[in-house]
Each structure stands twice: as structure tokens, then as C-alpha cells.
Amino acid sequence: SLLKALEEIQKVKFGIATQLSSDLLAIDIRETLYHFGMITGEVTNDELLGNIFANFCIGK
């Protein structure tokens, strides 16, 4: 699951670099969260997504 999470993070980084729409970025972010959740046993999507969108200029 850690390698899958890394793959998804790389997709997110590429999406940001190429100005991919925030809707599509959110899909990759959710996939990343899923894989981290598989490792930790718990995922809070709303908290992490809220933090990401509050701290990074995504889709603006």
C-alpha cells in the first residue's frame, strides 16, 4: 500500500504541475488517502482534503 500511495502522490504532483482540474486532483488525493488508510487503519478524508485545499492553491 505504501508504494501505491507514493504512485498516487506522484500523480497529484504531476497534476498540480500541469494545472489539472481540482476535481481530477481530488480523485488522486482520495486514492492516496485510501492507501494511507490501508496502512494506518484510519482515514479522515474531510480533514486532510480541507488542509490540502486550505494550504495549497489548487484550482484557483
PDB file of N, CA and C in Angstrom:
ATOM      1  N   SER A   1       0.810  -1.209   0.000  1.00  0.00           N
ATOM      2  CA  SER A   1       0.000   0.000   0.000  1.00  0.00           C
ATOM      3  C   SER A   1       0.849   1.267   0.000  1.00  0.00           C
ATOM      4  N   LEU A   2       2.035   1.199   0.605  1.00  0.00           N
ATOM      5  CA  LEU A   2       2.898   2.378   0.632  1.00  0.00           C
ATOM      6  C   LEU A   2       3.349   2.759  -0.776  1.00  0.00           C
ATOM      7  N   LEU A   3       3.679   1.772  -1.590  1.00  0.00           N
ATOM      8  CA  LEU A   3       4.073   2.064  -2.969  1.00  0.00           C
ATOM      9  C   LEU A   3       2.906   2.629  -3.769  1.00  0.00           C
ATOM     10  N   LYS A   4       1.718   2.117  -3.519  1.00  0.00           N
ATOM     11  CA  LYS A   4       0.527   2.643  -4.199  1.00  0.00           C
ATOM     12  C   LYS A   4       0.285   4.094  -3.791  1.00  0.00           C
ATOM     13  N   ALA A   5       0.459   4.398  -2.513  1.00  0.00           N
ATOM     14  CA  ALA A   5       0.294   5.774  -2.039  1.00  0.00           C
ATOM     15  C   ALA A   5       1.312   6.684  -2.709  1.00  0.00           C
ATOM     16  N   LEU A   6       2.545   6.223  -2.834  1.00  0.00           N
ATOM     17  CA  LEU A   6       3.583   7.011  -3.494  1.00  0.00           C
ATOM     18  C   LEU A   6       3.225   7.269  -4.952  1.00  0.00           C
ATOM     19  N   GLU A   7       2.715   6.257  -5.638  1.00  0.00           N
ATOM     20  CA  GLU A   7       2.285   6.425  -7.031  1.00  0.00           C
ATOM     21  C   GLU A   7       1.206   7.496  -7.135  1.00  0.00           C
ATOM     22  N   GLU A   8       0.246   7.459  -6.222  1.00  0.00           N
ATOM     23  CA  GLU A   8      -0.838   8.443  -6.249  1.00  0.00           C
ATOM     24  C   GLU A   8      -0.317   9.846  -5.947  1.00  0.00           C
ATOM     25  N   ILE A   9       0.619   9.963  -5.010  1.00  0.00           N
ATOM     26  CA  ILE A   9       1.204  11.268  -4.698  1.00  0.00           C
ATOM     27  C   ILE A   9       1.920  11.817  -5.924  1.00  0.00           C
ATOM     28  N   GLN A  10       2.607  10.953  -6.646  1.00  0.00           N
ATOM     29  CA  GLN A  10       3.285  11.397  -7.860  1.00  0.00           C
ATOM     30  C   GLN A  10       2.279  11.875  -8.901  1.00  0.00           C
ATOM     31  N   LYS A  11       1.133  11.213  -8.989  1.00  0.00           N
ATOM     32  CA  LYS A  11       0.071  11.664  -9.897  1.00  0.00           C
ATOM     33  C   LYS A  11      -0.429  13.046  -9.493  1.00  0.00           C
ATOM     34  N   VAL A  12      -0.596  13.258  -8.188  1.00  0.00           N
ATOM     35  CA  VAL A  12      -1.060  14.555  -7.691  1.00  0.00           C
ATOM     36  C   VAL A  12      -0.040  15.636  -8.029  1.00  0.00           C
ATOM     37  N   LYS A  13       1.233  15.367  -7.777  1.00  0.00           N
ATOM     38  CA  LYS A  13       2.284  16.342  -8.086  1.00  0.00           C
ATOM     39  C   LYS A  13       2.285  16.689  -9.569  1.00  0.00           C
ATOM     40  N   PHE A  14       2.153  15.683 -10.430  1.00  0.00           N
ATOM     41  CA  PHE A  14       2.113  15.920 -11.867  1.00  0.00           C
ATOM     42  C   PHE A  14       0.863  16.716 -12.238  1.00  0.00           C
ATOM     43  N   GLY A  15      -0.254  16.372 -11.631  1.00  0.00           N
ATOM     44  CA  GLY A  15      -1.494  17.089 -11.900  1.00  0.00           C
ATOM     45  C   GLY A  15      -1.408  18.553 -11.519  1.00  0.00           C
ATOM     46  N   ILE A  16      -0.779  18.843 -10.397  1.00  0.00           N
ATOM     47  CA  ILE A  16      -0.598  20.233  -9.973  1.00  0.00           C
ATOM     48  C   ILE A  16       0.313  20.953 -10.959  1.00  0.00           C
ATOM     49  N   ALA A  17       1.404  20.304 -11.349  1.00  0.00           N
ATOM     50  CA  ALA A  17       2.367  20.915 -12.270  1.00  0.00           C
ATOM     51  C   ALA A  17       1.750  21.213 -13.629  1.00  0.00           C
ATOM     52  N   THR A  18       0.793  20.378 -14.050  1.00  0.00           N
ATOM     53  CA  THR A  18       0.164  20.563 -15.358  1.00  0.00           C
ATOM     54  C   THR A  18      -1.191  21.257 -15.267  1.00  0.00           C
ATOM     55  N   GLN A  19      -1.502  21.781 -14.099  1.00  0.00           N
ATOM     56  CA  GLN A  19      -2.745  22.515 -13.845  1.00  0.00           C
ATOM     57  C   GLN A  19      -3.992  21.690 -14.164  1.00  0.00           C
ATOM     58  N   LEU A  20      -3.964  20.444 -13.744  1.00  0.00           N
ATOM     59  CA  LEU A  20      -5.118  19.566 -13.872  1.00  0.00           C
ATOM     60  C   LEU A  20      -6.260  20.135 -13.036  1.00  0.00           C
ATOM     61  N   SER A  21      -7.483  19.905 -13.458  1.00  0.00           N
ATOM     62  CA  SER A  21      -8.621  20.457 -12.723  1.00  0.00           C
ATOM     63  C   SER A  21      -8.663  19.908 -11.297  1.00  0.00           C
ATOM     64  N   SER A  22      -9.182  20.720 -10.401  1.00  0.00           N
ATOM     65  CA  SER A  22      -9.231  20.327  -8.989  1.00  0.00           C
ATOM     66  C   SER A  22     -10.099  19.089  -8.779  1.00  0.00           C
ATOM     67  N   ASP A  23     -11.108  18.889  -9.610  1.00  0.00           N
ATOM     68  CA  ASP A  23     -11.946  17.693  -9.495  1.00  0.00           C
ATOM     69  C   ASP A  23     -11.128  16.428  -9.733  1.00  0.00           C
ATOM     70  N   LEU A  24     -10.288  16.466 -10.753  1.00  0.00           N
ATOM     71  CA  LEU A  24      -9.469  15.297 -11.056  1.00  0.00           C
ATOM     72  C   LEU A  24      -8.355  15.116 -10.035  1.00  0.00           C
ATOM     73  N   LEU A  25      -7.802  16.217  -9.537  1.00  0.00           N
ATOM     74  CA  LEU A  25      -6.798  16.126  -8.476  1.00  0.00           C
ATOM     75  C   LEU A  25      -7.396  15.488  -7.229  1.00  0.00           C
ATOM     76  N   ALA A  26      -8.625  15.845  -6.928  1.00  0.00           N
ATOM     77  CA  ALA A  26      -9.292  15.307  -5.739  1.00  0.00           C
ATOM     78  C   ALA A  26      -9.417  13.789  -5.818  1.00  0.00           C
ATOM     79  N   ILE A  27      -9.633  13.265  -7.004  1.00  0.00           N
ATOM     80  CA  ILE A  27      -9.725  11.809  -7.174  1.00  0.00           C
ATOM     81  C   ILE A  27      -8.404  11.156  -6.780  1.00  0.00           C
ATOM     82  N   ASP A  28      -7.297  11.710  -7.280  1.00  0.00           N
ATOM     83  CA  ASP A  28      -5.988  11.145  -6.948  1.00  0.00           C
ATOM     84  C   ASP A  28      -5.668  11.320  -5.466  1.00  0.00           C
ATOM     85  N   ILE A  29      -6.083  12.438  -4.885  1.00  0.00           N
ATOM     86  CA  ILE A  29      -5.859  12.666  -3.457  1.00  0.00           C
ATOM     87  C   ILE A  29      -6.646  11.650  -2.638  1.00  0.00           C
ATOM     88  N   ARG A  30      -7.876  11.388  -3.037  1.00  0.00           N
ATOM     89  CA  ARG A  30      -8.686  10.390  -2.319  1.00  0.00           C
ATOM     90  C   ARG A  30      -8.076   8.995  -2.431  1.00  0.00           C
ATOM     91  N   GLU A  31      -7.525   8.674  -3.597  1.00  0.00           N
ATOM     92  CA  GLU A  31      -6.852   7.383  -3.757  1.00  0.00           C
ATOM     93  C   GLU A  31      -5.638   7.291  -2.835  1.00  0.00           C
ATOM     94  N   THR A  32      -4.897   8.395  -2.728  1.00  0.00           N
ATOM     95  CA  THR A  32      -3.756   8.435  -1.815  1.00  0.00           C
ATOM     96  C   THR A  32      -4.222   8.183  -0.388  1.00  0.00           C
ATOM     97  N   LEU A  33      -5.293   8.859   0.008  1.00  0.00           N
ATOM     98  CA  LEU A  33      -5.836   8.688   1.353  1.00  0.00           C
ATOM     99  C   LEU A  33      -6.261   7.248   1.607  1.00  0.00           C
ATOM    100  N   TYR A  34      -6.849   6.642   0.614  1.00  0.00           N
ATOM    101  CA  TYR A  34      -7.273   5.252   0.748  1.00  0.00           C
ATOM    102  C   TYR A  34      -6.071   4.361   1.070  1.00  0.00           C
ATOM    103  N   HIS A  35      -4.984   4.555   0.336  1.00  0.00           N
ATOM    104  CA  HIS A  35      -3.803   3.717   0.547  1.00  0.00           C
ATOM    105  C   HIS A  35      -3.140   4.001   1.889  1.00  0.00           C
ATOM    106  N   PHE A  36      -3.119   5.274   2.313  1.00  0.00           N
ATOM    107  CA  PHE A  36      -2.609   5.578   3.648  1.00  0.00           C
ATOM    108  C   PHE A  36      -3.509   4.961   4.715  1.00  0.00           C
ATOM    109  N   GLY A  37      -4.802   4.980   4.474  1.00  0.00           N
ATOM    110  CA  GLY A  37      -5.745   4.372   5.406  1.00  0.00           C
ATOM    111  C   GLY A  37      -5.537   2.876   5.538  1.00  0.00           C
ATOM    112  N   MET A  38      -5.144   2.234   4.444  1.00  0.00           N
ATOM    113  CA  MET A  38      -4.842   0.805   4.494  1.00  0.00           C
ATOM    114  C   MET A  38      -3.639   0.547   5.402  1.00  0.00           C
ATOM    115  N   ILE A  39      -2.718   1.496   5.454  1.00  0.00           N
ATOM    116  CA  ILE A  39      -1.521   1.350   6.286  1.00  0.00           C
ATOM    117  C   ILE A  39      -1.839   1.654   7.746  1.00  0.00           C
ATOM    118  N   THR A  40      -2.525   2.766   7.983  1.00  0.00           N
ATOM    119  CA  THR A  40      -2.761   3.228   9.353  1.00  0.00           C
ATOM    120  C   THR A  40      -4.019   2.656   9.979  1.00  0.00           C
ATOM    121  N   GLY A  41      -4.959   2.233   9.136  1.00  0.00           N
ATOM    122  CA  GLY A  41      -6.210   1.712   9.644  1.00  0.00           C
ATOM    123  C   GLY A  41      -7.281   2.769   9.827  1.00  0.00           C
ATOM    124  N   GLU A  42      -6.947   4.029   9.552  1.00  0.00           N
ATOM    125  CA  GLU A  42      -7.936   5.095   9.723  1.00  0.00           C
ATOM    126  C   GLU A  42      -7.634   6.240   8.765  1.00  0.00           C
ATOM    127  N   VAL A  43      -8.691   6.753   8.166  1.00  0.00           N
ATOM    128  CA  VAL A  43      -8.552   7.885   7.252  1.00  0.00           C
ATOM    129  C   VAL A  43      -9.667   8.871   7.532  1.00  0.00           C
ATOM    130  N   THR A  44      -9.313  10.139   7.600  1.00  0.00           N
ATOM    131  CA  THR A  44     -10.319  11.193   7.713  1.00  0.00           C
ATOM    132  C   THR A  44     -10.198  12.076   6.477  1.00  0.00           C
ATOM    133  N   ASN A  45     -10.958  11.739   5.459  1.00  0.00           N
ATOM    134  CA  ASN A  45     -10.901  12.442   4.179  1.00  0.00           C
ATOM    135  C   ASN A  45     -11.148  13.933   4.309  1.00  0.00           C
ATOM    136  N   ASP A  46     -12.188  14.310   5.028  1.00  0.00           N
ATOM    137  CA  ASP A  46     -12.554  15.718   5.112  1.00  0.00           C
ATOM    138  C   ASP A  46     -11.455  16.556   5.746  1.00  0.00           C
ATOM    139  N   GLU A  47     -10.839  16.041   6.801  1.00  0.00           N
ATOM    140  CA  GLU A  47      -9.757  16.778   7.460  1.00  0.00           C
ATOM    141  C   GLU A  47      -8.569  16.985   6.542  1.00  0.00           C
ATOM    142  N   LEU A  48      -8.123  15.908   5.912  1.00  0.00           N
ATOM    143  CA  LEU A  48      -6.941  16.009   5.069  1.00  0.00           C
ATOM    144  C   LEU A  48      -7.216  16.842   3.827  1.00  0.00           C
ATOM    145  N   LEU A  49      -8.335  16.624   3.178  1.00  0.00           N
ATOM    146  CA  LEU A  49      -8.664  17.424   1.997  1.00  0.00           C
ATOM    147  C   LEU A  49      -8.833  18.889   2.360  1.00  0.00           C
ATOM    148  N   GLY A  50      -9.463  19.171   3.484  1.00  0.00           N
ATOM    149  CA  GLY A  50      -9.605  20.554   3.929  1.00  0.00           C
ATOM    150  C   GLY A  50      -8.261  21.208   4.143  1.00  0.00           C
ATOM    151  N   ASN A  51      -7.336  20.484   4.739  1.00  0.00           N
ATOM    152  CA  ASN A  51      -5.992  21.002   4.975  1.00  0.00           C
ATOM    153  C   ASN A  51      -5.260  21.246   3.660  1.00  0.00           C
ATOM    154  N   ILE A  52      -5.365  20.322   2.732  1.00  0.00           N
ATOM    155  CA  ILE A  52      -4.690  20.473   1.437  1.00  0.00           C
ATOM    156  C   ILE A  52      -5.231  21.687   0.696  1.00  0.00           C
ATOM    157  N   PHE A  53      -6.548  21.806   0.607  1.00  0.00           N
ATOM    158  CA  PHE A  53      -7.126  22.916  -0.142  1.00  0.00           C
ATOM    159  C   PHE A  53      -6.934  24.248   0.572  1.00  0.00           C
ATOM    160  N   ALA A  54      -6.775  24.240   1.888  1.00  0.00           N
ATOM    161  CA  ALA A  54      -6.540  25.478   2.633  1.00  0.00           C
ATOM    162  C   ALA A  54      -5.106  25.969   2.476  1.00  0.00           C
ATOM    163  N   ASN A  55      -4.167  25.048   2.286  1.00  0.00           N
ATOM    164  CA  ASN A  55      -2.752  25.414   2.268  1.00  0.00           C
ATOM    165  C   ASN A  55      -2.120  25.475   0.886  1.00  0.00           C
ATOM    166  N   PHE A  56      -2.793  24.977  -0.121  1.00  0.00           N
ATOM    167  CA  PHE A  56      -2.229  24.979  -1.466  1.00  0.00           C
ATOM    168  C   PHE A  56      -3.212  25.629  -2.424  1.00  0.00           C
ATOM    169  N   CYS A  57      -2.689  26.280  -3.415  1.00  0.00           N
ATOM    170  CA  CYS A  57      -3.516  26.972  -4.405  1.00  0.00           C
ATOM    171  C   CYS A  57      -3.888  25.976  -5.496  1.00  0.00           C
ATOM    172  N   ILE A  58      -4.898  25.170  -5.229  1.00  0.00           N
ATOM    173  CA  ILE A  58      -5.339  24.160  -6.179  1.00  0.00           C
ATOM    174  C   ILE A  58      -6.638  24.638  -6.811  1.00  0.00           C
ATOM    175  N   GLY A  59      -6.644  24.707  -8.138  1.00  0.00           N
ATOM    176  CA  GLY A  59      -7.855  25.068  -8.853  1.00  0.00           C
ATOM    177  C   GLY A  59      -8.199  26.537  -8.827  1.00  0.00           C
ATOM    178  N   LYS A  60      -7.263  27.364  -8.452  1.00  0.00           N
ATOM    179  CA  LYS A  60      -7.534  28.806  -8.423  1.00  0.00           C
ATOM    180  C   LYS A  60      -6.831  29.489  -9.558  1.00  0.00           C
TER     181      LYS A  60
END
